[in-house]
Short mmCIF file of C-alpha atoms in Angstrom, two decimals:
data_model
loop_
_atom_site.label_atom_id
_atom_site.label_comp_id
_atom_site.label_asym_id
_atom_site.label_seq_id
_atom_site.Cartn_x
_atom_site.Cartn_y
_atom_site.Cartn_z
CA UNK A 256 0.00 0.00 0.00
CA UNK A 257 1.46 3.33 -1.02
CA UNK A 258 1.60 6.15 1.50
CA UNK A 259 0.73 9.84 1.32
CA UNK A 260 3.33 12.28 0.06
CA UNK A 261 3.55 16.06 0.53
CA UNK A 262 5.61 18.81 -1.06
CA UNK A 263 7.22 20.96 1.64
CA UNK A 264 9.83 22.97 -0.24
CA UNK A 265 10.24 24.68 -3.60
CA UNK A 266 13.29 26.43 -5.04
CA UNK A 267 13.37 28.19 -8.39
CA UNK A 268 16.03 30.23 -10.11
CA UNK A 269 15.41 33.35 -12.12
CA UNK A 270 15.11 32.67 -15.85
CA UNK A 271 16.56 34.32 -18.95
CA UNK A 272 17.80 33.30 -22.38
CA UNK A 273 21.24 33.10 -20.80
CA UNK A 274 21.95 33.08 -17.08
CA UNK A 275 25.59 33.85 -17.64
CA UNK A 276 26.57 34.23 -14.01
CA UNK A 277 26.48 30.49 -13.34
CA UNK A 278 27.79 27.26 -14.83
CA UNK A 279 25.40 24.30 -15.17
CA UNK A 280 26.05 22.86 -11.67
CA UNK A 281 26.08 26.33 -10.10
CA UNK A 282 22.61 26.90 -11.53
CA UNK A 283 21.48 23.54 -10.12
CA UNK A 284 22.99 24.46 -6.75
CA UNK A 285 21.04 27.71 -6.63
CA UNK A 286 17.69 25.90 -6.99
CA UNK A 287 18.68 23.19 -4.49
CA UNK A 288 19.83 25.76 -1.92
CA UNK A 289 16.57 27.67 -2.22
CA UNK A 290 14.42 24.53 -1.94
CA UNK A 291 16.30 23.40 1.18
CA UNK A 292 15.89 26.83 2.75
CA UNK A 293 12.20 26.89 1.83
CA UNK A 294 11.66 23.50 3.50
CA UNK A 295 13.87 24.33 6.49
CA UNK A 296 16.02 21.28 5.73
CA UNK A 297 19.71 20.68 5.14
CA UNK A 298 21.36 18.49 2.51
CA UNK A 299 21.82 15.74 5.12
CA UNK A 300 18.04 15.46 5.45
CA UNK A 301 17.60 14.49 1.78
CA UNK A 302 17.51 10.70 1.28
CA UNK A 303 17.65 10.64 -2.53
CA UNK A 304 17.66 12.90 -5.58
CA UNK A 305 15.74 12.43 -8.82
CA UNK A 306 17.22 14.58 -11.57
CA UNK A 307 15.73 15.66 -14.89
CA UNK A 308 17.20 17.42 -17.90
CA UNK A 309 17.19 17.07 -21.68
CA UNK A 310 20.78 16.61 -22.75
CA UNK A 311 20.59 17.93 -26.28
CA UNK A 312 19.36 21.49 -25.59
CA UNK A 313 22.33 22.16 -23.35
CA UNK A 314 24.77 20.42 -25.70
CA UNK A 315 25.97 18.10 -22.95
CA UNK A 316 25.88 14.33 -23.13
CA UNK A 317 24.56 13.50 -19.64
CA UNK A 318 24.36 16.88 -17.85
CA UNK A 319 23.40 14.84 -14.77
CA UNK A 320 27.10 14.02 -14.42
CA UNK A 321 27.96 17.70 -14.30
CA UNK A 322 25.28 18.34 -11.71
CA UNK A 323 25.85 15.35 -9.41
CA UNK A 324 27.69 17.53 -6.89
CA UNK A 325 24.82 20.03 -6.74
CA UNK A 326 22.54 17.09 -5.91
CA UNK A 327 24.67 16.06 -2.95
CA UNK A 328 26.79 13.56 -4.87
CA UNK A 329 29.55 13.62 -2.24
CA UNK A 330 27.12 12.65 0.48
CA UNK A 331 26.25 9.01 -0.19
CA UNK A 332 22.89 9.78 -1.80
CA UNK A 333 21.08 7.77 -4.47
CA UNK A 334 20.84 9.98 -7.60
CA UNK A 335 18.97 8.98 -10.76
CA UNK A 336 18.21 10.76 -14.01
CA UNK A 337 14.86 10.91 -15.87
CA UNK A 338 14.25 11.99 -19.48
CA UNK A 339 10.86 11.93 -21.21
CA UNK A 340 11.13 14.72 -23.77
CA UNK A 341 9.53 18.02 -22.86
CA UNK A 342 7.67 16.36 -20.01
CA UNK A 343 10.96 15.45 -18.30
CA UNK A 344 10.32 17.86 -15.42
CA UNK A 345 6.87 16.46 -14.70
CA UNK A 346 8.15 12.88 -14.96
CA UNK A 347 11.04 13.70 -12.61
CA UNK A 348 8.53 14.81 -9.99
CA UNK A 349 6.39 11.71 -10.58
CA UNK A 350 9.34 9.41 -9.97
CA UNK A 351 10.40 11.39 -6.88
CA UNK A 352 6.82 11.01 -5.63
CA UNK A 353 7.00 7.25 -6.17
CA UNK A 354 10.30 7.09 -4.29
CA UNK A 355 8.45 8.35 -1.21
CA UNK A 356 5.00 6.79 -1.79
CA UNK A 357 6.66 3.35 -2.11
CA UNK A 358 8.20 3.76 1.39
CA UNK A 359 11.70 3.36 -0.02
CA UNK A 360 12.72 6.91 1.02
CA UNK A 361 11.26 9.50 3.41
CA UNK A 362 12.65 12.74 1.94
CA UNK A 363 13.32 13.07 -1.79
CA UNK A 364 14.29 16.00 -3.94
CA UNK A 365 13.22 16.39 -7.58
CA UNK A 366 15.76 18.57 -9.38
CA UNK A 367 15.51 19.93 -12.92
CA UNK A 368 18.14 21.96 -14.75
CA UNK A 369 18.00 23.22 -18.33
CA UNK A 370 19.92 25.77 -20.38
CA UNK A 371 18.00 26.17 -23.62
CA UNK A 372 19.94 29.39 -24.22
CA UNK A 373 23.19 27.46 -24.70
CA UNK A 374 22.15 26.35 -28.19
CA UNK A 375 21.71 28.87 -30.97
CA UNK A 376 18.52 27.38 -32.46
CA UNK A 377 16.31 25.15 -30.32
CA UNK A 378 14.26 24.11 -33.36
CA UNK A 379 17.35 22.51 -34.91
CA UNK A 380 17.77 20.54 -31.68
CA UNK A 381 14.08 19.57 -31.55
CA UNK A 382 14.31 18.42 -35.17
CA UNK A 383 16.63 15.65 -34.01
CA UNK A 384 13.78 14.15 -31.96
CA UNK A 385 12.02 13.11 -35.17
CA UNK A 386 12.61 9.87 -37.04
CA UNK A 387 15.30 10.75 -39.61
CA UNK A 388 14.09 7.99 -41.96
CA UNK A 389 10.81 9.71 -42.86
CA UNK A 390 10.14 12.78 -40.67
CA UNK A 391 13.31 14.74 -40.01
CA UNK A 392 13.46 16.33 -43.48
CA UNK A 393 10.01 17.88 -43.24
CA UNK A 394 9.84 19.42 -39.81
CA UNK A 395 11.55 22.17 -37.89
CA UNK A 396 10.83 20.52 -34.59
CA UNK A 397 8.20 22.09 -32.44
CA UNK A 398 6.55 25.26 -33.73
CA UNK A 399 5.48 23.82 -37.07
CA UNK A 400 4.00 20.75 -35.40
CA UNK A 401 1.85 22.81 -33.07
CA UNK A 402 0.86 24.92 -36.09
CA UNK A 403 -0.45 21.77 -37.80
CA UNK A 404 -2.63 21.04 -34.77
CA UNK A 405 -3.78 24.68 -34.75
CA UNK A 406 -4.99 24.52 -38.35
CA UNK A 407 -6.73 21.23 -37.57
CA UNK A 408 -8.52 22.79 -34.59
CA UNK A 409 -9.55 25.80 -36.66
CA UNK A 410 -10.90 23.60 -39.47
CA UNK A 411 -12.73 21.16 -37.18
CA UNK A 412 -14.20 23.60 -34.65
CA UNK A 413 -14.02 27.02 -36.25
CA UNK A 414 -11.60 28.36 -33.61
CA UNK A 415 -10.31 31.80 -34.55
CA UNK A 416 -6.81 33.25 -34.54
CA UNK A 417 -7.92 35.95 -32.09
CA UNK A 418 -8.95 33.25 -29.60
CA UNK A 419 -5.49 31.69 -29.73
CA UNK A 420 -3.96 35.16 -29.38
CA UNK A 421 -6.03 35.78 -26.25
CA UNK A 422 -4.59 32.69 -24.53
CA UNK A 423 -1.12 34.20 -25.05
CA UNK A 424 -2.28 37.64 -23.86
CA UNK A 425 -3.54 36.13 -20.59
CA UNK A 426 -0.29 34.22 -19.97
CA UNK A 427 1.65 37.47 -20.56
CA UNK A 428 -0.68 39.34 -18.20
CA UNK A 429 -0.09 36.76 -15.45
CA UNK A 430 3.68 36.66 -15.96
CA UNK A 431 3.90 40.25 -14.77
CA UNK A 432 3.13 38.91 -11.27
CA UNK A 433 5.87 36.28 -11.31
CA UNK A 434 9.41 37.31 -10.31
CA UNK A 435 10.78 34.12 -11.93
CA UNK A 436 9.20 34.75 -15.34
CA UNK A 437 11.49 35.20 -18.35
CA UNK A 438 9.17 37.40 -20.45
CA UNK A 439 7.53 40.26 -18.58
CA UNK A 440 5.67 42.31 -21.11
CA UNK A 441 2.04 43.33 -21.43
CA UNK A 442 0.63 42.50 -24.85
CA UNK A 443 -2.81 42.92 -26.42
CA UNK A 444 -4.68 40.70 -28.86
CA UNK A 445 -3.91 43.29 -31.50
CA UNK A 446 -0.17 43.15 -30.69
CA UNK A 447 -0.21 39.37 -31.03
CA UNK A 448 -2.18 39.44 -34.27
CA UNK A 449 0.21 41.99 -35.76
CA UNK A 450 3.35 40.15 -34.65
CA UNK A 451 5.06 38.31 -37.51
CA UNK A 452 3.88 34.80 -38.36
CA UNK A 453 6.50 32.21 -37.39
CA UNK A 454 4.70 29.10 -38.59
CA UNK A 455 1.29 30.34 -39.61
CA UNK A 456 -1.13 30.35 -37.81
CA UNK A 457 1.33 30.66 -34.88
CA UNK A 458 2.66 34.19 -34.46
CA UNK A 459 5.78 35.49 -32.78
CA UNK A 460 3.99 36.66 -29.61
CA UNK A 461 2.43 33.20 -29.23
CA UNK A 462 5.79 31.43 -29.08
CA UNK A 463 7.61 30.45 -25.89
CA UNK A 464 11.13 31.82 -25.39
CA UNK A 465 14.29 29.74 -24.93
CA UNK A 466 15.04 29.91 -21.22
CA UNK A 467 17.78 28.91 -18.82
CA UNK A 468 16.58 27.92 -15.39
CA UNK A 469 16.52 25.34 -12.62
CA UNK A 470 13.95 24.16 -10.10
CA UNK A 471 13.99 21.86 -7.09
CA UNK A 472 11.02 20.43 -5.19
CA UNK A 473 11.24 18.54 -1.89
CA UNK A 474 8.76 15.76 -1.14
CA UNK A 475 8.30 13.98 2.16
CA UNK A 476 6.25 11.17 3.67
CA UNK A 477 3.14 11.97 5.71
CA UNK A 478 5.00 11.12 8.94
CA UNK A 479 7.82 13.47 8.05
CA UNK A 480 5.39 16.21 7.01
CA UNK A 481 3.69 16.06 10.43
CA UNK A 482 7.09 16.16 12.13
CA UNK A 483 8.22 19.20 10.11
CA UNK A 484 4.90 20.92 10.72
CA UNK A 485 5.31 23.36 7.84
CA UNK A 486 3.04 24.47 5.04
CA UNK A 487 2.58 21.53 2.68
CA UNK A 488 0.84 20.56 -0.55
CA UNK A 489 -0.42 16.97 -0.72
CA UNK A 490 0.24 15.06 -3.90
CA UNK A 491 -3.28 13.68 -4.15
CA UNK A 492 -2.68 11.81 -7.41
CA UNK A 493 -0.43 11.44 -10.46
CA UNK A 494 -1.11 9.92 -13.85
CA UNK A 495 0.77 9.80 -17.13
CA UNK A 496 0.18 8.50 -20.60
CA UNK A 497 1.88 8.32 -24.00
CA UNK A 498 0.71 8.60 -27.60
CA UNK A 499 2.06 7.27 -30.91
CA UNK A 500 4.84 9.20 -32.64
CA UNK A 501 3.08 8.42 -35.96
CA UNK A 502 1.02 11.53 -35.50
CA UNK A 503 -0.51 11.18 -38.96
CA UNK A 504 -2.61 8.35 -37.60
CA UNK A 505 -3.31 9.49 -34.09
CA UNK A 506 -6.76 8.42 -32.91
CA UNK A 507 -9.08 11.38 -32.49
CA UNK A 508 -7.13 13.55 -34.93
CA UNK A 509 -6.68 16.89 -33.24
CA UNK A 510 -8.44 15.90 -30.00
CA UNK A 511 -6.19 14.67 -27.24
CA UNK A 512 -7.97 11.43 -26.38
CA UNK A 513 -4.92 10.13 -24.53
CA UNK A 514 -4.68 13.09 -22.17
CA UNK A 515 -8.43 12.68 -21.63
CA UNK A 516 -7.81 9.08 -20.52
CA UNK A 517 -5.04 10.16 -18.14
CA UNK A 518 -7.34 12.85 -16.78
CA UNK A 519 -10.12 10.34 -16.16
CA UNK A 520 -7.72 8.07 -14.31
CA UNK A 521 -6.57 11.00 -12.17
CA UNK A 522 -10.10 12.21 -11.40
CA UNK A 523 -11.13 8.69 -10.38
CA UNK A 524 -8.06 8.37 -8.16
CA UNK A 525 -8.82 11.73 -6.50
CA UNK A 526 -12.63 11.50 -6.36
CA UNK A 527 -13.13 14.44 -8.75
CA UNK A 528 -16.50 14.28 -10.51
CA UNK A 529 -16.78 17.84 -11.83
CA UNK A 530 -13.34 19.27 -12.58
CA UNK A 531 -14.62 22.75 -13.46
CA UNK A 532 -16.34 23.08 -10.08
CA UNK A 533 -13.76 21.30 -7.95
CA UNK A 534 -10.37 22.41 -9.28
CA UNK A 535 -9.33 25.94 -8.30
CA UNK A 536 -6.28 26.60 -10.47
CA UNK A 537 -4.24 24.99 -13.27
CA UNK A 538 -0.58 25.22 -14.14
CA UNK A 539 -0.32 24.01 -17.72
CA UNK A 540 2.83 23.25 -19.71
CA UNK A 541 1.66 25.07 -22.84
CA UNK A 542 4.46 26.47 -25.01
CA UNK A 543 1.91 27.65 -27.62
CA UNK A 544 -1.79 28.64 -27.35
CA UNK A 545 -3.07 25.48 -29.06
CA UNK A 546 -1.94 23.48 -26.02
CA UNK A 547 -4.26 25.53 -23.79
CA UNK A 548 -7.11 24.53 -26.08
CA UNK A 549 -6.32 20.84 -26.40
CA UNK A 550 -5.58 20.36 -22.70
CA UNK A 551 -8.57 22.29 -21.33
CA UNK A 552 -10.84 20.30 -23.64
CA UNK A 553 -9.26 16.90 -22.98
CA UNK A 554 -9.29 17.41 -19.21
CA UNK A 555 -13.00 18.13 -19.16
CA UNK A 556 -13.05 21.87 -18.40
CA UNK A 557 -15.18 22.37 -21.52
CA UNK A 558 -16.40 20.35 -24.49
CA UNK A 559 -14.08 19.64 -27.43
CA UNK A 560 -13.96 22.76 -29.59
CA UNK A 561 -15.17 25.07 -26.80
CA UNK A 562 -11.85 26.21 -25.29
CA UNK A 563 -11.86 29.45 -27.27
CA UNK A 564 -15.18 30.42 -25.72
CA UNK A 565 -14.01 29.38 -22.25
CA UNK A 566 -10.93 31.62 -22.59
CA UNK A 567 -13.03 34.50 -23.97
CA UNK A 568 -15.36 34.22 -20.96
CA UNK A 569 -12.51 35.33 -18.69
CA UNK A 570 -12.67 32.12 -16.66
CA UNK A 571 -8.96 31.40 -17.10
CA UNK A 572 -7.80 34.86 -15.99
CA UNK A 573 -6.69 35.69 -12.44
CA UNK A 574 -9.93 36.35 -10.58
CA UNK A 575 -11.84 34.06 -12.96
CA UNK A 576 -13.48 30.77 -12.10
CA UNK A 577 -10.46 28.71 -13.16
CA UNK A 578 -7.23 30.72 -13.38
CA UNK A 579 -4.81 29.03 -15.78
CA UNK A 580 -1.09 29.70 -15.32
CA UNK A 581 -0.94 32.35 -12.59
CA UNK A 582 2.83 32.04 -13.17
CA UNK A 583 2.54 33.20 -16.79
CA UNK A 584 3.15 29.66 -17.98
CA UNK A 585 5.47 28.35 -20.61
CA UNK A 586 4.59 30.95 -23.27
CA UNK A 587 6.52 33.35 -21.01
CA UNK A 588 9.22 30.99 -19.66
CA UNK A 589 10.41 27.75 -21.23
CA UNK A 590 13.31 25.97 -19.54
CA UNK A 591 12.02 22.98 -21.50
CA UNK A 592 13.00 19.89 -19.45
CA UNK A 593 12.30 21.82 -16.23
CA UNK A 594 8.99 23.43 -17.28
CA UNK A 595 6.90 20.43 -16.14
CA UNK A 596 8.53 20.50 -12.70
CA UNK A 597 7.92 24.25 -12.47
CA UNK A 598 4.21 23.59 -13.08
CA UNK A 599 4.22 21.31 -10.01
CA UNK A 600 6.29 23.82 -8.00
CA UNK A 601 3.91 26.65 -8.91
CA UNK A 602 0.80 24.55 -8.18
CA UNK A 603 2.32 23.69 -4.78
CA UNK A 604 3.01 27.35 -4.03
CA UNK A 605 -0.67 28.05 -4.71
CA UNK A 606 -1.71 25.35 -2.23
CA UNK A 607 0.84 26.48 0.37
CA UNK A 608 -0.33 30.09 -0.07
CA UNK A 609 3.21 31.14 -0.91
CA UNK A 610 2.54 32.46 -4.42
CA UNK A 611 2.66 36.14 -3.41
CA UNK A 612 1.31 38.42 -6.13
CA UNK A 613 0.21 35.47 -8.26
CA UNK A 614 -1.72 33.76 -5.44
CA UNK A 615 -5.21 32.49 -6.28
CA UNK A 616 -7.17 33.24 -3.12
CA UNK A 617 -8.37 30.14 -1.30
CA UNK A 618 -6.85 27.61 -3.73
CA UNK A 619 -7.45 24.12 -2.32
CA UNK A 620 -7.00 21.96 -5.42
CA UNK A 621 -4.38 22.73 -8.07
CA UNK A 622 -3.80 20.74 -11.25
CA UNK A 623 -0.31 20.58 -12.79
CA UNK A 624 -0.24 19.37 -16.40
CA UNK A 625 2.94 18.25 -18.16
CA UNK A 626 3.48 17.80 -21.85
CA UNK A 627 6.33 16.53 -23.96
CA UNK A 628 7.89 15.42 -27.21
CA UNK A 629 6.71 18.28 -29.41
CA UNK A 630 3.33 16.83 -30.40
CA UNK A 631 2.25 15.74 -26.93
CA UNK A 632 3.54 12.18 -27.03
CA UNK A 633 4.11 12.28 -23.29
CA UNK A 634 1.34 13.72 -21.17
CA UNK A 635 1.05 13.80 -17.40
CA UNK A 636 -1.18 15.23 -14.69
CA UNK A 637 -0.74 15.74 -10.94
CA UNK A 638 -3.31 17.03 -8.46
CA UNK A 639 -2.01 19.00 -5.46
CA UNK A 640 -4.38 19.61 -2.57
CA UNK A 641 -4.51 21.54 0.70
CA UNK A 642 -6.41 18.80 2.50
CA UNK A 643 -6.26 15.11 1.70
CA UNK A 644 -10.03 14.72 1.47
CA UNK B 224 31.23 41.46 -12.38
CA UNK B 225 32.88 44.18 -14.44
CA UNK B 226 34.14 42.05 -17.32
CA UNK B 227 31.89 40.17 -19.77
CA UNK B 228 31.26 36.55 -18.83
CA UNK B 229 33.18 34.22 -21.13
CA UNK B 230 31.23 31.82 -23.36
CA UNK B 231 33.17 28.94 -24.90
CA UNK B 232 31.93 28.05 -28.40
CA UNK B 233 31.40 24.39 -29.24
CA UNK B 234 29.90 22.47 -32.15
CA UNK B 235 28.65 18.90 -32.36
CA UNK B 236 29.30 17.50 -35.81
CA UNK B 237 29.10 13.74 -35.58
CA UNK B 238 27.96 11.54 -38.49
CA UNK B 239 25.44 8.76 -37.85
CA UNK B 240 23.91 6.02 -40.02
CA UNK B 241 20.32 5.07 -39.15
CA UNK B 242 19.26 1.50 -39.92
CA UNK B 243 16.08 1.37 -41.99
CA UNK B 244 15.34 -2.30 -41.30
CA UNK B 245 13.78 -4.68 -43.82
CA UNK B 246 10.32 -3.06 -43.97
CA UNK B 247 11.43 0.52 -44.61
CA UNK B 248 14.20 -0.69 -46.91
CA UNK B 249 11.55 -2.25 -49.19
CA UNK B 250 9.53 0.97 -48.97
CA UNK B 251 12.59 3.01 -50.03
CA UNK B 252 13.45 0.65 -52.94
CA UNK B 253 9.87 1.03 -54.19
CA UNK B 254 10.08 4.83 -53.87
CA UNK B 255 13.05 4.69 -56.20
CA UNK B 256 10.63 3.23 -58.77
CA UNK B 257 8.15 6.05 -57.93
CA UNK B 258 5.78 3.67 -56.17
CA UNK B 259 4.45 4.39 -52.67
CA UNK B 260 3.83 1.21 -50.68
CA UNK B 261 1.80 0.92 -47.50
CA UNK B 262 1.43 -2.16 -45.33
CA UNK B 263 -1.91 -3.67 -44.26
CA UNK B 264 -2.76 -4.97 -40.80
CA UNK B 265 -4.40 -8.42 -41.05
CA UNK B 266 -6.63 -7.62 -38.09
CA UNK B 267 -7.82 -3.99 -38.29
CA UNK B 268 -7.26 -3.91 -42.10
CA UNK B 269 -5.79 -0.42 -41.93
CA UNK B 270 -3.18 0.38 -44.58
CA UNK B 271 -0.37 2.07 -42.67
CA UNK B 272 1.96 4.65 -44.14
CA UNK B 273 4.87 4.93 -43.51
CA UNK B 274 5.00 1.12 -43.41
CA UNK B 275 6.24 -0.49 -40.21
CA UNK B 276 6.92 -3.92 -38.79
CA UNK B 277 3.91 -4.13 -36.48
CA UNK B 278 0.46 -2.60 -35.98
CA UNK B 279 0.64 -0.53 -32.81
CA UNK B 280 -3.13 -0.91 -32.31
CA UNK B 281 -3.57 -4.67 -32.86
CA UNK B 282 0.01 -5.59 -31.98
CA UNK B 283 0.19 -7.90 -35.01
CA UNK B 284 3.29 -8.30 -37.23
CA UNK B 285 2.74 -6.80 -40.71
CA UNK B 286 3.74 -8.21 -44.09
CA UNK B 287 0.96 -7.52 -46.64
CA UNK B 288 2.21 -4.79 -48.96
CA UNK B 289 -0.32 -2.53 -50.70
CA UNK B 290 0.44 0.14 -53.29
CA UNK B 291 -1.22 3.46 -52.50
CA UNK B 292 -1.81 6.44 -54.76
CA UNK B 293 0.58 9.36 -55.02
CA UNK B 294 -2.48 11.60 -54.76
CA UNK B 295 -4.31 12.47 -51.59
CA UNK B 296 -5.83 15.10 -49.31
CA UNK B 297 -4.33 17.70 -46.95
CA UNK B 298 -5.41 17.03 -43.35
CA UNK B 299 -3.35 19.77 -41.66
CA UNK B 300 -0.87 22.39 -42.82
CA UNK B 301 1.42 25.19 -41.67
CA UNK B 302 3.35 27.91 -43.45
CA UNK B 303 6.81 28.60 -42.01
CA UNK B 304 7.74 32.26 -42.48
CA UNK B 305 11.02 32.53 -40.57
CA UNK B 306 14.50 31.20 -41.21
CA UNK B 307 15.63 28.39 -38.91
CA UNK B 308 18.94 26.56 -38.82
CA UNK B 309 18.92 23.63 -41.27
CA UNK B 310 15.40 24.40 -42.54
CA UNK B 311 14.52 25.58 -46.06
CA UNK B 312 14.46 29.29 -46.94
CA UNK B 313 11.06 30.68 -45.89
CA UNK B 314 8.29 30.74 -46.77
CA UNK B 315 7.71 26.99 -46.98
CA UNK B 316 4.76 24.82 -46.12
CA UNK B 317 4.29 21.32 -44.77
CA UNK B 318 1.27 19.26 -43.95
CA UNK B 319 -0.24 15.95 -43.02
CA UNK B 320 -1.32 14.26 -46.23
CA UNK B 321 -3.52 11.17 -46.47
CA UNK B 322 -2.90 9.42 -49.73
CA UNK B 323 -5.72 7.56 -51.48
CA UNK B 324 -5.62 3.93 -50.38
CA UNK B 325 -3.86 4.69 -47.07
CA UNK B 326 -5.59 4.97 -43.71
CA UNK B 327 -2.93 7.16 -42.15
CA UNK B 328 -1.35 10.48 -43.10
CA UNK B 329 2.30 11.31 -43.70
CA UNK B 330 4.14 14.54 -43.01
CA UNK B 331 5.63 16.15 -46.11
CA UNK B 332 6.33 19.45 -47.83
CA UNK B 333 3.55 21.19 -49.73
CA UNK B 334 4.98 23.16 -52.63
CA UNK B 335 4.55 24.48 -56.14
CA UNK B 336 2.44 27.40 -54.95
CA UNK B 337 3.12 31.05 -54.19
CA UNK B 338 3.40 31.47 -50.43
CA UNK B 339 4.66 35.06 -50.45
CA UNK B 340 1.13 36.21 -49.58
CA UNK B 341 -0.05 34.16 -46.60
CA UNK B 342 -3.71 35.00 -47.19
CA UNK B 343 -3.54 33.49 -50.67
CA UNK B 344 -1.23 30.68 -49.60
CA UNK B 345 -3.47 29.41 -46.82
CA UNK B 346 -6.44 29.31 -49.19
CA UNK B 347 -4.45 27.41 -51.83
CA UNK B 348 -3.52 24.63 -49.39
CA UNK B 349 -6.43 24.65 -46.95
CA UNK B 350 -7.49 21.46 -45.22
CA UNK B 351 -9.30 19.20 -47.67
CA UNK B 352 -7.28 20.33 -50.71
CA UNK B 353 -6.33 17.49 -53.06
CA UNK B 354 -2.62 17.18 -53.77
CA UNK B 355 -0.31 15.07 -55.89
CA UNK B 356 3.32 14.02 -55.42
CA UNK B 357 6.01 15.82 -57.39
CA UNK B 358 8.86 13.34 -57.84
CA UNK B 359 12.57 13.87 -58.03
CA UNK B 360 14.11 13.31 -61.47
CA UNK B 361 16.84 11.19 -59.90
CA UNK B 362 15.27 9.15 -57.08
CA UNK B 363 17.74 7.71 -54.58
CA UNK B 364 15.53 5.47 -52.48
CA UNK B 365 14.80 8.07 -49.81
CA UNK B 366 11.61 9.75 -48.54
CA UNK B 367 12.87 12.94 -50.26
CA UNK B 368 12.42 11.21 -53.65
CA UNK B 369 9.02 12.86 -53.34
CA UNK B 370 10.08 16.51 -53.49
CA UNK B 371 6.74 17.82 -52.29
CA UNK B 372 2.99 17.53 -52.76
CA UNK B 373 1.24 20.15 -54.87
CA UNK B 374 -2.45 21.00 -55.31
CA UNK B 375 -4.00 19.02 -58.19
#
């Protein structure tokens, strides 16, 4: 029987295209130091470290080796590395959770480090994720793939470019409240619509930046959480799912039926029957507006094809019924292999009431959604709660 | 710090050779003859393109080859308008194309049209548009033997 697990500490670094003041392990150290301080723990208290990063963005074969020391490598600690494409950060947290839930360890740190700014063109790196036998020649990597899904959504449901633009506007609006956000700039729907097309229908102001950044999250057993007696966010449930890389024959076409299945599993696990009424806030790993649409629809916050209307209603804004990305999300900060872990960190801060200017008042249930492998081949969901029941 | 932080330049340039396996090797040899071959699942009867060794739905091994048309329909598209490392000079378009006789779509370039005006370009290749393969004059047994698909 698995046991309950709580998040008791979060450490994030600032983000920028290049954080030139630190080397890779120094950046990792900064996040670890902050997480330990936040939890009131020392390195000796950590039983094991689960590390996540995507090697190729940083141009390092096994950056985990560089960062072992920042994860307490000199101190007889188990240290393991996780990589599941863009969802690496979320998966890293899931495995750290299982380390504790399984009763193998009492205190585990999930650590993510990524320096997307080290490469000169992230699309060229992403391109290498596609099968070179029949895909690599025809794709940039990420932006064009999300553009394909955007045109499919527009054709199937009549979604409009202005609706996608609005999702980006709201993320930008929220990012102004987040000291860790990379992009801090107010934009309007008109600004987005007038910004140059990158891969039409995706425009420049709808694209995530390339960000450097690190994040660490400390998880503990229920017994340890009671002993520490600090603010905590319960990990009420985690689910993940995958989808075929042959995206020309994905079931459901544009609709994310796989994420919907993972969502159903999570809701069942957590006793959620009406997500729109029961969940207070979402942190969503959405590097482009189309991901807002596909995820909100798949996870049952509206019907398929209705996300544009939901966003236009104001529900996803701060102060709305279901604020999405109080942090400003991935459209404003993308430390790719860390972005999924940051969603969990930010959702935890909401539950622990430590989100300062971006706090959603009274948040009791926060959903963190991870996404990876450019077309959503890896998808994962975690529910963080204030109370267990 | 008063002085600029040093950045050390580095480039990865390492050649690889990716094994095509028996199934894709046959597909590539047929492409050289300007024939596009799919592979049919004995259970769900879908004709899969690109061909592969097993049906990921039914989990059956695949061996029944089926020729599909070099004409089909656009199921999704995008128009890339910026220059990226290693990518073609913009503007260029790509899309998911379902060829007649296949049950799945492939990703490929869409070309032979003027993309300099996006408004006109997106109408010319909108979802549902019928397209046909434009073949290389000197096929080599690679997926790029089809240069692009163009509206019929």
